[in-house]
Tab-separated table of C-alpha atoms in Angstrom:
chain	number	residue	atom	x	y	z
M	1	MET	CA	-18.819	-41.384	-3.077
M	2	PRO	CA	-19.726	-42.033	0.586
M	3	ASP	CA	-19.332	-39.208	3.092
M	4	GLU	CA	-15.703	-39.331	4.201
M	5	ALA	CA	-15.387	-35.671	5.118
M	6	ASP	CA	-14.680	-36.330	8.791
M	7	LEU	CA	-11.874	-38.736	7.887
M	8	LEU	CA	-10.225	-36.315	5.478
M	9	ALA	CA	-10.706	-33.502	7.991
M	10	THR	CA	-7.903	-35.093	10.006
M	11	ARG	CA	-5.317	-34.220	7.351
M	12	PRO	CA	-4.169	-30.970	9.012
M	13	ASP	CA	-3.423	-33.009	12.152
M	14	PHE	CA	-0.741	-34.973	10.257
M	15	PRO	CA	2.149	-32.728	9.157
M	16	THR	CA	3.739	-35.654	7.310
M	17	LEU	CA	1.019	-35.377	4.652
M	18	SER	CA	2.272	-31.965	3.512
M	19	LYS	CA	5.740	-33.351	2.825
M	20	GLY	CA	4.873	-36.068	0.282
M	21	VAL	CA	2.233	-38.587	-0.753
M	22	HIS	CA	2.037	-40.990	2.178
M	23	LEU	CA	0.950	-44.452	0.977
M	24	ILE	CA	2.991	-46.541	3.391
M	25	SER	CA	0.823	-46.844	6.507
M	26	HIS	CA	1.256	-50.634	6.308
M	27	SER	CA	4.870	-49.975	7.367
M	28	LEU	CA	4.971	-46.509	8.946
M	29	GLY	CA	1.861	-44.484	9.682
M	30	ALA	CA	1.925	-40.738	9.176
M	31	MET	CA	3.017	-38.800	12.265
M	32	PRO	CA	0.260	-36.981	14.152
M	33	GLY	CA	1.242	-33.461	15.122
M	34	ARG	CA	0.193	-34.187	18.700
M	35	ALA	CA	2.915	-36.833	18.945
M	36	ARG	CA	5.462	-34.023	19.180
M	37	ALA	CA	3.489	-32.326	21.954
M	38	ASN	CA	3.155	-35.607	23.830
M	39	ALA	CA	6.896	-36.211	23.544
M	40	THR	CA	7.491	-32.747	24.970
M	41	GLN	CA	5.116	-33.564	27.820
M	42	PHE	CA	7.289	-36.572	28.710
M	43	ILE	CA	10.404	-34.388	28.671
M	44	ASP	CA	8.702	-31.798	30.868
M	45	GLU	CA	7.635	-34.448	33.371
M	46	TRP	CA	11.146	-35.851	33.482
M	47	GLU	CA	12.588	-32.395	34.046
M	48	ASN	CA	10.019	-31.143	36.541
M	49	ASP	CA	9.147	-34.223	38.609
M	50	SER	CA	12.308	-36.323	38.330
M	51	ILE	CA	11.970	-39.801	39.886
M	52	ALA	CA	8.437	-39.036	41.059
M	53	SER	CA	7.382	-39.181	37.393
M	54	TRP	CA	7.172	-42.976	37.561
M	55	GLY	CA	4.252	-42.937	39.966
M	56	LEU	CA	2.763	-39.591	38.998
M	57	HIS	CA	2.848	-39.927	35.225
M	58	TRP	CA	4.690	-42.744	33.496
M	59	LEU	CA	3.234	-45.960	34.907
M	60	PRO	CA	-0.336	-44.613	34.707
M	61	ALA	CA	0.344	-43.519	31.101
M	62	ILE	CA	1.521	-47.003	30.154
M	63	ARG	CA	-1.550	-48.641	31.678
M	64	SER	CA	-3.952	-46.180	30.079
M	65	LEU	CA	-2.334	-46.662	26.664
M	66	GLY	CA	-2.831	-50.416	27.033
M	67	ASP	CA	-6.523	-49.801	27.708
M	68	LEU	CA	-6.763	-47.497	24.674
M	69	VAL	CA	-5.234	-50.210	22.469
M	70	ALA	CA	-7.622	-52.740	24.032
M	71	SER	CA	-10.596	-50.661	22.883
M	72	VAL	CA	-9.407	-50.951	19.269
M	73	LEU	CA	-8.712	-54.687	19.592
M	74	GLY	CA	-12.189	-55.375	20.947
M	75	VAL	CA	-11.080	-56.607	24.374
M	76	ALA	CA	-11.629	-55.467	27.947
M	77	PRO	CA	-9.555	-52.845	29.765
M	78	GLY	CA	-6.716	-54.319	31.777
M	79	THR	CA	-6.010	-57.155	29.319
M	80	VAL	CA	-3.306	-55.478	27.193
M	81	CYS	CA	0.251	-54.676	28.282
M	82	MET	CA	2.673	-52.522	26.350
M	83	LEU	CA	6.023	-53.933	25.161
M	84	PRO	CA	8.777	-52.579	22.891
M	85	ASN	CA	8.015	-54.763	19.853
M	86	VAL	CA	6.510	-57.995	18.505
M	87	SER	CA	9.810	-59.889	18.697
M	88	ILE	CA	9.857	-59.392	22.458
M	89	ALA	CA	6.142	-60.140	22.790
M	90	GLN	CA	6.442	-63.422	20.891
M	91	THR	CA	9.578	-64.390	22.829
M	92	ILE	CA	7.854	-63.795	26.158
M	93	VAL	CA	4.926	-65.963	25.078
M	94	ALA	CA	7.220	-68.729	23.812
M	95	SER	CA	9.083	-68.716	27.119
M	96	CYS	CA	5.891	-69.745	28.927
M	97	PHE	CA	6.155	-73.267	27.494
M	98	THR	CA	8.577	-76.137	28.120
M	99	PHE	CA	7.541	-78.218	25.062
M	100	GLU	CA	7.619	-81.372	27.157
M	101	GLY	CA	5.252	-84.231	26.430
M	102	LYS	CA	3.216	-84.897	23.322
M	103	ARG	CA	1.643	-81.439	22.960
M	104	ASN	CA	4.727	-79.672	21.645
M	105	LYS	CA	3.708	-78.758	18.098
M	106	VAL	CA	3.846	-75.195	16.726
M	107	VAL	CA	1.951	-74.597	13.462
M	108	TYR	CA	2.057	-71.559	11.173
M	109	ASP	CA	2.478	-70.735	7.464
M	110	ASP	CA	5.364	-69.702	5.231
M	111	LEU	CA	3.805	-66.259	4.654
M	112	ASN	CA	4.275	-65.341	8.306
M	113	PHE	CA	6.442	-62.354	9.173
M	114	SER	CA	10.086	-63.301	9.508
M	115	THR	CA	10.522	-62.243	13.143
M	116	VAL	CA	7.751	-64.633	14.209
M	117	HIS	CA	9.418	-67.434	12.267
M	118	TYR	CA	12.782	-66.749	13.901
M	119	VAL	CA	11.318	-66.791	17.417
M	120	TRP	CA	9.499	-70.092	16.975
M	121	GLN	CA	12.269	-71.772	14.987
M	122	GLY	CA	14.443	-71.073	18.000
M	123	GLN	CA	12.097	-73.127	20.158
M	124	ARG	CA	13.216	-76.272	18.337
M	125	ARG	CA	16.266	-76.215	20.575
M	126	ARG	CA	13.890	-76.497	23.520
M	127	GLY	CA	11.966	-79.450	22.099
M	128	ALA	CA	9.292	-77.807	19.945
M	129	GLU	CA	8.138	-79.488	16.744
M	130	VAL	CA	7.684	-76.617	14.300
M	131	VAL	CA	5.430	-77.229	11.292
M	132	VAL	CA	5.435	-74.580	8.542
M	133	ILE	CA	2.552	-74.846	6.073
M	134	GLU	CA	3.294	-73.818	2.484
M	135	SER	CA	1.055	-71.376	0.665
M	136	GLU	CA	-0.232	-72.453	-2.736
M	137	ASP	CA	0.342	-69.115	-4.456
M	138	GLY	CA	2.185	-66.767	-2.083
M	139	ILE	CA	-0.900	-64.556	-1.928
M	140	HIS	CA	-3.701	-66.316	-0.075
M	141	PRO	CA	-3.220	-67.798	3.398
M	142	PRO	CA	-3.298	-71.624	3.237
M	143	VAL	CA	-6.368	-71.850	5.475
M	144	GLU	CA	-7.482	-75.419	4.800
M	145	LYS	CA	-3.965	-76.858	5.033
M	146	LEU	CA	-3.364	-74.976	8.261
M	147	LEU	CA	-6.629	-76.181	9.794
M	148	ALA	CA	-5.780	-79.763	8.829
M	149	ALA	CA	-2.365	-79.494	10.490
M	150	ILE	CA	-3.811	-78.324	13.826
M	151	ASP	CA	-4.300	-81.513	15.830
M	152	GLU	CA	-4.282	-82.870	19.384
M	153	ARG	CA	-0.481	-82.497	19.529
M	154	THR	CA	-0.616	-78.796	18.643
M	155	LEU	CA	0.284	-76.392	21.409
M	156	ILE	CA	0.061	-73.023	19.689
M	157	VAL	CA	-0.664	-71.483	16.275
M	158	PRO	CA	1.233	-68.160	15.873
M	159	ILE	CA	-0.101	-66.615	12.638
M	160	SER	CA	-0.490	-63.168	11.123
M	161	HIS	CA	-4.080	-61.992	10.780
M	162	VAL	CA	-3.141	-60.030	7.641
M	163	LEU	CA	-0.071	-61.172	5.701
M	164	PHE	CA	2.616	-58.530	5.173
M	165	ARG	CA	3.656	-59.855	1.750
M	166	SER	CA	0.265	-59.918	0.044
M	167	SER	CA	-2.288	-58.326	2.404
M	168	GLY	CA	-4.159	-61.628	2.318
M	169	MET	CA	-6.267	-62.086	5.453
M	170	TYR	CA	-7.032	-65.141	7.567
M	171	ASP	CA	-10.502	-65.974	8.819
M	172	ALA	CA	-9.176	-65.674	12.365
M	173	ARG	CA	-12.329	-67.000	13.956
M	174	ALA	CA	-12.178	-70.230	11.944
M	175	VAL	CA	-8.561	-70.833	13.001
M	176	ILE	CA	-9.367	-70.107	16.650
M	177	GLU	CA	-12.361	-72.451	16.624
M	178	ARG	CA	-10.309	-75.259	15.096
M	179	ALA	CA	-7.497	-74.768	17.602
M	180	HIS	CA	-9.871	-74.760	20.543
M	181	ALA	CA	-11.576	-77.919	19.293
M	182	VAL	CA	-8.319	-79.834	19.831
M	183	GLY	CA	-7.101	-77.962	22.905
M	184	ALA	CA	-4.581	-75.674	21.181
M	185	MET	CA	-4.046	-71.907	21.442
M	186	VAL	CA	-3.818	-69.186	18.794
M	187	LEU	CA	-1.344	-66.302	18.955
M	188	LEU	CA	-2.652	-63.780	16.446
M	189	ASP	CA	-0.306	-61.099	15.133
M	190	VAL	CA	-2.627	-58.201	14.317
M	191	TYR	CA	0.087	-55.707	13.390
M	192	GLN	CA	-1.152	-55.487	9.787
M	193	SER	CA	-4.839	-55.294	10.719
M	194	ALA	CA	-5.256	-53.253	13.923
M	195	GLY	CA	-6.356	-49.769	12.936
M	196	THR	CA	-7.610	-50.631	9.460
M	197	VAL	CA	-9.588	-53.896	9.907
M	198	PRO	CA	-12.233	-54.141	12.659
M	199	LEU	CA	-11.156	-56.569	15.389
M	200	LYS	CA	-13.316	-58.410	17.919
M	201	LEU	CA	-10.703	-60.522	19.648
M	202	ALA	CA	-12.772	-61.212	22.772
M	203	GLU	CA	-15.812	-62.207	20.726
M	204	TRP	CA	-13.651	-64.475	18.570
M	205	GLY	CA	-12.201	-66.156	21.676
M	206	CYS	CA	-8.640	-65.231	20.700
M	207	ASP	CA	-6.138	-66.591	23.226
M	208	ILE	CA	-3.231	-64.204	22.709
M	209	ALA	CA	-2.595	-61.341	20.294
M	210	CYS	CA	0.241	-58.933	19.636
M	211	GLY	CA	1.133	-56.037	17.402
M	212	GLY	CA	2.571	-52.570	17.443
M	213	SER	CA	1.855	-48.885	16.927
M	214	VAL	CA	4.180	-48.020	14.072
M	215	LYS	CA	1.888	-48.978	11.171
M	216	TRP	CA	-1.848	-48.270	10.800
M	217	ALA	CA	-2.064	-46.871	14.346
M	218	CYS	CA	0.246	-43.960	13.399
M	219	GLY	CA	2.078	-44.291	16.712
M	220	GLY	CA	5.721	-44.620	15.758
M	221	PRO	CA	8.179	-47.362	16.819
M	222	GLY	CA	8.764	-48.780	20.289
M	223	ALA	CA	5.158	-49.228	21.440
M	224	GLY	CA	4.224	-52.857	20.877
M	225	TYR	CA	1.483	-54.614	22.806
M	226	LEU	CA	0.361	-58.032	24.008
M	227	TYR	CA	-3.172	-59.204	24.791
M	228	VAL	CA	-3.867	-62.349	26.799
M	229	ARG	CA	-7.328	-63.844	27.340
M	230	PRO	CA	-8.047	-63.284	31.051
M	231	ASP	CA	-8.872	-66.900	31.949
M	232	LEU	CA	-5.667	-68.066	30.242
M	233	LEU	CA	-3.400	-65.539	31.934
M	234	PRO	CA	-2.893	-67.356	35.300
M	235	LYS	CA	-1.555	-70.405	33.437
M	236	LEU	CA	1.265	-68.434	31.780
M	237	GLU	CA	4.566	-68.063	33.644
M	238	PRO	CA	7.163	-66.612	31.267
M	239	MET	CA	10.798	-67.495	31.709
M	240	ALA	CA	11.754	-64.410	29.684
M	241	THR	CA	10.759	-61.989	32.408
M	242	GLY	CA	11.850	-59.033	34.495
M	243	TRP	CA	11.175	-57.007	37.577
M	244	PHE	CA	8.026	-55.274	36.340
M	245	ALA	CA	6.416	-58.698	35.880
M	246	HIS	CA	6.737	-59.311	39.626
M	247	ALA	CA	3.746	-58.954	41.943
M	248	GLU	CA	5.706	-56.366	43.947
M	249	PRO	CA	8.446	-55.002	41.680
M	250	PHE	CA	9.569	-52.339	44.112
M	251	ALA	CA	10.035	-54.890	46.899
M	252	PHE	CA	13.139	-56.107	45.008
M	253	ASP	CA	12.467	-59.600	46.361
M	254	MET	CA	15.311	-62.068	45.729
M	255	GLY	CA	13.168	-65.144	46.371
M	256	PRO	CA	11.228	-67.246	43.840
M	257	MET	CA	9.444	-65.277	41.137
M	258	ARG	CA	5.947	-64.198	42.145
M	259	TYR	CA	4.185	-63.072	38.994
M	260	ALA	CA	1.842	-60.110	38.891
M	261	GLY	CA	-1.797	-61.122	39.009
M	262	ASP	CA	-2.707	-59.080	35.937
M	263	VAL	CA	-1.391	-58.888	32.369
M	264	TRP	CA	1.736	-57.100	33.598
M	265	ARG	CA	3.111	-60.546	34.434
M	266	MET	CA	4.007	-60.559	30.722
M	267	ILE	CA	5.708	-57.180	30.662
M	268	GLY	CA	9.264	-58.062	31.670
M	269	GLY	CA	11.569	-55.136	32.334
M	270	THR	CA	11.454	-51.365	32.185
M	271	MET	CA	9.273	-50.027	29.396
M	272	PRO	CA	10.381	-47.501	26.730
M	273	VAL	CA	8.334	-44.665	28.198
M	274	PRO	CA	8.959	-41.998	25.500
M	275	ALA	CA	7.536	-44.328	22.846
M	276	MET	CA	4.384	-44.759	24.900
M	277	TYR	CA	3.859	-41.006	24.833
M	278	THR	CA	4.408	-40.595	21.097
M	279	ALA	CA	2.113	-43.551	20.346
M	280	ARG	CA	-0.951	-42.168	22.106
M	281	ALA	CA	-2.111	-39.569	19.561
M	282	GLY	CA	-2.424	-42.072	16.715
M	283	TRP	CA	-4.389	-44.592	18.780
M	284	GLU	CA	-6.684	-41.815	20.016
M	285	THR	CA	-7.419	-40.812	16.430
M	286	ILE	CA	-8.158	-44.401	15.388
M	287	ALA	CA	-10.480	-44.914	18.371
M	288	ARG	CA	-12.284	-41.620	17.748
M	289	LEU	CA	-12.869	-42.203	14.030
M	290	GLY	CA	-13.836	-45.850	14.472
M	291	VAL	CA	-12.243	-48.727	12.589
M	292	GLU	CA	-15.518	-49.594	10.828
M	293	ARG	CA	-15.457	-46.201	9.088
M	294	ILE	CA	-11.762	-46.525	8.318
M	295	ARG	CA	-12.310	-49.993	6.855
M	296	ALA	CA	-15.131	-48.834	4.566
M	297	LYS	CA	-12.917	-46.120	3.081
M	298	SER	CA	-9.967	-48.495	2.829
M	299	LEU	CA	-11.979	-51.037	0.857
M	300	ARG	CA	-13.253	-48.372	-1.534
M	301	GLN	CA	-9.783	-46.958	-2.178
M	302	THR	CA	-8.026	-50.305	-2.474
M	303	ARG	CA	-10.603	-51.314	-5.093
M	304	LEU	CA	-9.867	-48.047	-6.912
M	305	LEU	CA	-6.121	-48.596	-6.693
M	306	ARG	CA	-6.432	-52.179	-7.870
M	307	ASP	CA	-8.383	-51.036	-10.928
M	308	LEU	CA	-5.693	-48.476	-11.742
M	309	VAL	CA	-2.805	-50.934	-11.595
M	310	GLU	CA	-4.680	-53.751	-13.342
M	311	ALA	CA	-5.478	-51.368	-16.194
M	312	ARG	CA	-1.727	-51.102	-16.710
M	313	GLY	CA	-1.279	-54.856	-16.923
M	314	PHE	CA	0.579	-55.254	-13.637
M	315	LYS	CA	0.472	-58.493	-11.656
M	316	VAL	CA	-1.558	-57.936	-8.487
M	317	ASN	CA	-0.374	-60.008	-5.530
M	318	THR	CA	-3.312	-59.220	-3.242
M	319	PRO	CA	-6.612	-61.116	-2.972
M	320	ARG	CA	-9.455	-59.536	-4.935
M	321	ASP	CA	-12.242	-60.359	-2.463
M	322	ASP	CA	-12.852	-57.552	0.049
M	323	ALA	CA	-13.264	-59.969	2.948
M	324	SER	CA	-9.957	-61.676	2.146
M	325	ARG	CA	-7.568	-58.729	2.235
M	326	GLY	CA	-6.262	-56.019	4.516
M	327	GLY	CA	-5.561	-52.413	3.581
M	328	THR	CA	-2.709	-52.829	1.090
M	329	ILE	CA	-2.496	-53.475	-2.639
M	330	CYS	CA	0.682	-55.319	-3.693
M	331	PHE	CA	1.612	-55.378	-7.371
M	332	ASP	CA	4.648	-56.207	-9.464
M	333	PHE	CA	6.115	-55.705	-12.921
M	334	GLU	CA	9.489	-55.928	-14.655
M	335	GLY	CA	11.923	-53.462	-13.119
M	336	ALA	CA	9.614	-52.699	-10.204
M	337	GLN	CA	12.316	-52.305	-7.560
M	338	ALA	CA	14.170	-49.546	-9.403
M	339	VAL	CA	10.901	-47.775	-10.222
M	340	SER	CA	9.913	-47.981	-6.567
M	341	ALA	CA	13.177	-46.400	-5.449
M	342	GLU	CA	12.692	-43.497	-7.841
M	343	LEU	CA	9.120	-42.951	-6.677
M	344	VAL	CA	10.315	-42.753	-3.080
M	345	ARG	CA	12.979	-40.260	-4.162
M	346	ARG	CA	10.134	-38.184	-5.603
M	347	ARG	CA	8.424	-38.477	-2.190
M	348	PHE	CA	5.690	-40.894	-3.167
M	349	PHE	CA	6.138	-42.963	-0.029
M	350	HIS	CA	5.459	-46.707	-0.346
M	351	ASP	CA	7.821	-49.709	-0.379
M	352	TYR	CA	9.007	-52.738	-2.342
M	353	ARG	CA	9.339	-56.291	-1.052
M	354	PRO	CA	10.741	-59.388	-2.802
M	355	ARG	CA	8.112	-61.866	-4.053
M	356	CYS	CA	5.549	-59.136	-3.563
M	357	GLY	CA	6.406	-56.012	-5.535
M	358	LEU	CA	5.263	-52.533	-4.595
M	359	ARG	CA	3.142	-52.272	-1.450
M	360	VAL	CA	0.784	-49.285	-1.539
M	361	SER	CA	-1.658	-48.418	1.246
M	362	PRO	CA	-4.267	-45.689	1.393
M	363	HIS	CA	-5.464	-44.838	4.910
M	364	PHE	CA	-8.212	-42.673	6.402
M	365	TYR	CA	-6.286	-39.481	5.478
M	366	THR	CA	-5.572	-40.449	1.836
M	367	THR	CA	-7.334	-38.625	-1.003
M	368	ASP	CA	-8.333	-40.153	-4.321
M	369	GLU	CA	-6.250	-37.444	-5.988
M	370	GLU	CA	-3.145	-38.767	-4.222
M	371	LEU	CA	-3.781	-42.259	-5.594
M	372	ALA	CA	-4.144	-40.814	-9.097
M	373	ALA	CA	-0.968	-38.753	-8.675
M	374	PHE	CA	0.960	-41.830	-7.514
M	375	VAL	CA	-0.061	-43.849	-10.556
M	376	GLU	CA	0.695	-40.942	-12.895
M	377	ALA	CA	4.162	-40.626	-11.365
M	378	LEU	CA	4.641	-44.377	-11.755
M	379	ASP	CA	3.763	-44.075	-15.445
M	380	ASP	CA	6.264	-41.253	-15.842
M	381	VAL	CA	9.071	-43.190	-14.147
M	382	ARG	CA	8.411	-46.221	-16.352
M	383	ARG	CA	8.563	-44.002	-19.452
M	384	HIS	CA	11.858	-42.573	-18.207
M	385	PRO	CA	13.511	-45.444	-16.280
M	386	PRO	CA	16.011	-44.586	-13.536
M	387	ALA	CA	19.617	-45.662	-13.852
M	388	SER	CA	20.151	-49.362	-13.260
M	389	GLY	CA	21.057	-50.341	-9.741
M	390	ALA	CA	18.822	-47.739	-8.069
M	391	ARG	CA	17.650	-48.969	-4.682
M	392	ALA	CA	15.397	-47.701	-1.942
M	393	SER	CA	17.185	-46.530	1.184
M	394	TYR	CA	15.169	-48.523	3.739
């Protein structure tokens, strides 16, 4: 086994790990203990410095968190702004376009996350032509069909880097190169990859990217982010906007909108400051450990997990090839949803999704013994099925 001692040495920093087997970092990363201390710091600043906290603490903290996220995404400081969630990030991006003229086509696949689909379907009312490419098997991204659909009429391609339903992964660089060849943009949702798959968004030429902190980054909810390629930024003027996107927000100017010259032109209104504080500890841990190291361990353990579930005859709904998948193994069998609910009740934390099955994700803090214990518990639940109608509570 490769040396993973430094990764496992982080376990005491995550109190969640002592309260169950945490295999759900694809949906909710384990809480770092320092998140509680950071939340208390916010409360103390609020109490002690009152309104002065905005300038003294909170706005600098939001900017510095954006730069920390940027370091994990492989982009320059000052190119990432923090937002509450991906729905808002995608909506702000969509509002930059009028969909007038021939270049009004939006192309993505039917394995995209639902919130992205809802945002772009809504743009049909504004004149967008939305083209949804069907996957052949519900597991692998339909790369060739997507590339063929990107043409001179395409405006933007909003896809997930890693698919939530199967953990299948796009060759993001190939999609970006195809889009650029015909003058289109790519909006890459890296929620399911940032923190577990190495990203080089600047090197790939990615136009726009978004994600959040709640999953692999172990940052909790409310701390989403948006990256915009610096040379593209001046061309974007969102209609979904707010006072913090203004060049001088505290001037309270009632004239025409004058957008900020930096990425904060995309930020809209007041940020959820407490979430920015709780998110920091997880991102700091990811940056310190290095995503390359995290990825190596993830690939080893997902191979191990795949072998364990295949040995039991389960249907695996995740690509086999290391380069084609993220950090999750998805597998299904008869009665899987009820079994999943019982496993969660026993505090083996994972989840179940329709047309996917159980989603199980080791992360840098996961031990091989925990994977073995999960599968042993699964065997026991299948030998002693829960009462019919059992459902997970989330």
